[in-house]
Amino acid sequence: MAAAAPQLNKEQAKQLLDEAFAIIDTPDNRNTLKDAVLKAVDENPDDEMKQQFAKTQLLTPLVQGMVAPVYEKFGFNVQTSMMAIMQIQMHSMGDEDMTNKIKKLMMGLQGKFEVFENM
């Protein structure tokens, strides 16, 4: 049986979010993710639904790979990473900085990287 995901307090959730955000927001990583979005669009030029599916298929493992060391630092892995995200979202309620970062990360996973340009 798999071990239960660790529980984050608000400070840990904020630290995990800040560290993950800093990794994703590096120019090299943003370019890697943008290239994946362009590939998804190029491969499905006339079908927006297929583009979105392709973006998800390409971006999710890229982002997971980029932030895996941060998740591991807090006791999570690829299988439990969604539990970390849910806890971060819960702790972000009422915290404007955390809320903005989690929204930007979620938009980035959808291939909407213009949110990173206006930081």
PDB file of C-alpha atoms in Angstrom:
ATOM      1  CA  MET A   1       0.000   0.000   0.000  1.00  0.00           C
ATOM      2  CA  ALA A   2       1.299   3.463  -0.876  1.00  0.00           C
ATOM      3  CA  ALA A   3       2.291   5.833   1.884  1.00  0.00           C
ATOM      4  CA  ALA A   4      -0.032   8.741   2.571  1.00  0.00           C
ATOM      5  CA  ALA A   5       0.953  12.115   1.197  1.00  0.00           C
ATOM      6  CA  PRO A   6       2.520  14.427   3.774  1.00  0.00           C
ATOM      7  CA  GLN A   7       0.495  17.300   5.197  1.00  0.00           C
ATOM      8  CA  LEU A   8       1.813  20.790   4.570  1.00  0.00           C
ATOM      9  CA  ASN A   9       1.332  23.698   6.915  1.00  0.00           C
ATOM     10  CA  LYS A  10       0.826  27.112   5.335  1.00  0.00           C
ATOM     11  CA  GLU A  11       4.495  28.091   5.556  1.00  0.00           C
ATOM     12  CA  GLN A  12       5.591  24.834   3.905  1.00  0.00           C
ATOM     13  CA  ALA A  13       2.941  25.236   1.195  1.00  0.00           C
ATOM     14  CA  LYS A  14       4.148  28.772   0.525  1.00  0.00           C
ATOM     15  CA  GLN A  15       7.786  27.653   0.393  1.00  0.00           C
ATOM     16  CA  LEU A  16       6.998  24.761  -1.978  1.00  0.00           C
ATOM     17  CA  LEU A  17       5.011  27.096  -4.229  1.00  0.00           C
ATOM     18  CA  ASP A  18       7.734  29.763  -4.222  1.00  0.00           C
ATOM     19  CA  GLU A  19      10.467  27.253  -5.060  1.00  0.00           C
ATOM     20  CA  ALA A  20       8.439  25.556  -7.812  1.00  0.00           C
ATOM     21  CA  PHE A  21       7.452  28.922  -9.267  1.00  0.00           C
ATOM     22  CA  ALA A  22      11.079  30.091  -9.311  1.00  0.00           C
ATOM     23  CA  ILE A  23      12.136  26.967 -11.228  1.00  0.00           C
ATOM     24  CA  ILE A  24       9.380  27.231 -13.830  1.00  0.00           C
ATOM     25  CA  ASP A  25       9.920  30.959 -14.258  1.00  0.00           C
ATOM     26  CA  THR A  26      13.547  30.690 -15.398  1.00  0.00           C
ATOM     27  CA  PRO A  27      14.021  31.781 -19.026  1.00  0.00           C
ATOM     28  CA  ASP A  28      15.264  28.328 -20.112  1.00  0.00           C
ATOM     29  CA  ASN A  29      12.327  26.513 -18.559  1.00  0.00           C
ATOM     30  CA  ARG A  30       9.778  29.007 -19.870  1.00  0.00           C
ATOM     31  CA  ASN A  31      11.255  28.573 -23.352  1.00  0.00           C
ATOM     32  CA  THR A  32      11.081  24.782 -23.049  1.00  0.00           C
ATOM     33  CA  LEU A  33       7.419  25.012 -22.066  1.00  0.00           C
ATOM     34  CA  LYS A  34       6.630  27.537 -24.789  1.00  0.00           C
ATOM     35  CA  ASP A  35       8.264  25.236 -27.362  1.00  0.00           C
ATOM     36  CA  ALA A  36       5.985  22.416 -26.193  1.00  0.00           C
ATOM     37  CA  VAL A  37       2.948  24.676 -26.659  1.00  0.00           C
ATOM     38  CA  LEU A  38       4.078  25.605 -30.168  1.00  0.00           C
ATOM     39  CA  LYS A  39       4.545  21.924 -30.983  1.00  0.00           C
ATOM     40  CA  ALA A  40       1.012  21.138 -29.770  1.00  0.00           C
ATOM     41  CA  VAL A  41      -0.430  23.927 -31.907  1.00  0.00           C
ATOM     42  CA  ASP A  42       1.673  23.061 -34.975  1.00  0.00           C
ATOM     43  CA  GLU A  43       0.639  19.406 -34.821  1.00  0.00           C
ATOM     44  CA  ASN A  44      -3.072  20.285 -34.555  1.00  0.00           C
ATOM     45  CA  PRO A  45      -3.482  23.516 -36.530  1.00  0.00           C
ATOM     46  CA  ASP A  46      -7.225  23.278 -37.103  1.00  0.00           C
ATOM     47  CA  ASP A  47      -8.474  21.662 -33.900  1.00  0.00           C
ATOM     48  CA  GLU A  48      -8.417  23.690 -30.694  1.00  0.00           C
ATOM     49  CA  MET A  49      -9.599  20.757 -28.579  1.00  0.00           C
ATOM     50  CA  LYS A  50      -6.753  18.556 -29.832  1.00  0.00           C
ATOM     51  CA  GLN A  51      -4.333  21.437 -29.234  1.00  0.00           C
ATOM     52  CA  GLN A  52      -5.408  21.700 -25.601  1.00  0.00           C
ATOM     53  CA  PHE A  53      -5.152  17.937 -25.118  1.00  0.00           C
ATOM     54  CA  ALA A  54      -1.687  17.926 -26.706  1.00  0.00           C
ATOM     55  CA  LYS A  55      -0.597  20.848 -24.503  1.00  0.00           C
ATOM     56  CA  THR A  56      -1.659  18.933 -21.403  1.00  0.00           C
ATOM     57  CA  GLN A  57       0.084  15.769 -22.594  1.00  0.00           C
ATOM     58  CA  LEU A  58       3.309  17.678 -23.275  1.00  0.00           C
ATOM     59  CA  LEU A  59       3.354  20.254 -20.468  1.00  0.00           C
ATOM     60  CA  THR A  60       2.368  18.109 -17.483  1.00  0.00           C
ATOM     61  CA  PRO A  61       5.384  15.766 -17.574  1.00  0.00           C
ATOM     62  CA  LEU A  62       7.733  18.655 -18.379  1.00  0.00           C
ATOM     63  CA  VAL A  63       6.554  20.667 -15.375  1.00  0.00           C
ATOM     64  CA  GLN A  64       6.548  17.597 -13.131  1.00  0.00           C
ATOM     65  CA  GLY A  65      10.137  16.885 -14.131  1.00  0.00           C
ATOM     66  CA  MET A  66      11.211  20.470 -13.507  1.00  0.00           C
ATOM     67  CA  VAL A  67       9.743  20.661 -10.023  1.00  0.00           C
ATOM     68  CA  ALA A  68      10.248  17.023  -8.932  1.00  0.00           C
ATOM     69  CA  PRO A  69      13.186  17.922  -6.642  1.00  0.00           C
ATOM     70  CA  VAL A  70      11.015  20.485  -4.843  1.00  0.00           C
ATOM     71  CA  TYR A  71       8.170  18.009  -4.372  1.00  0.00           C
ATOM     72  CA  GLU A  72      10.651  15.409  -3.101  1.00  0.00           C
ATOM     73  CA  LYS A  73      12.121  17.906  -0.642  1.00  0.00           C
ATOM     74  CA  PHE A  74       8.666  18.109   0.966  1.00  0.00           C
ATOM     75  CA  GLY A  75       8.022  14.348   0.833  1.00  0.00           C
ATOM     76  CA  PHE A  76       5.926  14.176  -2.352  1.00  0.00           C
ATOM     77  CA  ASN A  77       6.486  12.354  -5.634  1.00  0.00           C
ATOM     78  CA  VAL A  78       4.877  12.340  -9.085  1.00  0.00           C
ATOM     79  CA  GLN A  79       2.001  10.179  -7.829  1.00  0.00           C
ATOM     80  CA  THR A  80       1.257  12.453  -4.856  1.00  0.00           C
ATOM     81  CA  SER A  81       2.017  15.804  -6.491  1.00  0.00           C
ATOM     82  CA  MET A  82      -1.685  16.579  -7.001  1.00  0.00           C
ATOM     83  CA  MET A  83      -2.151  16.267  -3.230  1.00  0.00           C
ATOM     84  CA  ALA A  84       0.536  18.916  -2.801  1.00  0.00           C
ATOM     85  CA  ILE A  85      -1.231  21.188  -5.294  1.00  0.00           C
ATOM     86  CA  MET A  86      -4.566  20.748  -3.523  1.00  0.00           C
ATOM     87  CA  GLN A  87      -2.966  21.587  -0.177  1.00  0.00           C
ATOM     88  CA  ILE A  88      -1.268  24.651  -1.652  1.00  0.00           C
ATOM     89  CA  GLN A  89      -4.585  25.810  -3.105  1.00  0.00           C
ATOM     90  CA  MET A  90      -6.265  25.319   0.275  1.00  0.00           C
ATOM     91  CA  HIS A  91      -3.556  27.287   2.094  1.00  0.00           C
ATOM     92  CA  SER A  92      -3.596  30.019  -0.568  1.00  0.00           C
ATOM     93  CA  MET A  93      -7.126  31.101   0.334  1.00  0.00           C
ATOM     94  CA  GLY A  94      -6.879  34.645   1.637  1.00  0.00           C
ATOM     95  CA  ASP A  95      -3.208  34.969   0.644  1.00  0.00           C
ATOM     96  CA  GLU A  96      -3.007  37.173  -2.453  1.00  0.00           C
ATOM     97  CA  ASP A  97       0.607  36.320  -3.314  1.00  0.00           C
ATOM     98  CA  MET A  98       0.006  32.568  -3.132  1.00  0.00           C
ATOM     99  CA  THR A  99      -3.288  32.862  -5.015  1.00  0.00           C
ATOM    100  CA  ASN A 100      -1.649  34.806  -7.852  1.00  0.00           C
ATOM    101  CA  LYS A 101       1.225  32.328  -8.144  1.00  0.00           C
ATOM    102  CA  ILE A 102      -0.999  29.252  -8.173  1.00  0.00           C
ATOM    103  CA  LYS A 103      -3.245  30.859 -10.811  1.00  0.00           C
ATOM    104  CA  LYS A 104      -0.206  31.651 -12.980  1.00  0.00           C
ATOM    105  CA  LEU A 105       1.117  28.120 -12.617  1.00  0.00           C
ATOM    106  CA  MET A 106      -2.252  26.621 -13.551  1.00  0.00           C
ATOM    107  CA  MET A 107      -2.513  28.944 -16.561  1.00  0.00           C
ATOM    108  CA  GLY A 108       1.006  27.953 -17.558  1.00  0.00           C
ATOM    109  CA  LEU A 109      -0.049  24.299 -17.512  1.00  0.00           C
ATOM    110  CA  GLN A 110      -2.725  25.282 -20.011  1.00  0.00           C
ATOM    111  CA  GLY A 111      -0.089  26.884 -22.227  1.00  0.00           C
ATOM    112  CA  LYS A 112      -0.990  30.480 -21.378  1.00  0.00           C
ATOM    113  CA  PHE A 113       2.492  31.848 -20.698  1.00  0.00           C
ATOM    114  CA  GLU A 114       1.660  35.502 -21.223  1.00  0.00           C
ATOM    115  CA  VAL A 115       0.862  35.611 -17.479  1.00  0.00           C
ATOM    116  CA  PHE A 116       4.570  35.140 -16.745  1.00  0.00           C
ATOM    117  CA  GLU A 117       5.531  38.056 -18.974  1.00  0.00           C
ATOM    118  CA  ASN A 118       3.633  40.555 -16.794  1.00  0.00           C
ATOM    119  CA  MET A 119       5.200  39.680 -13.463  1.00  0.00           C
TER     120      MET A 119
END
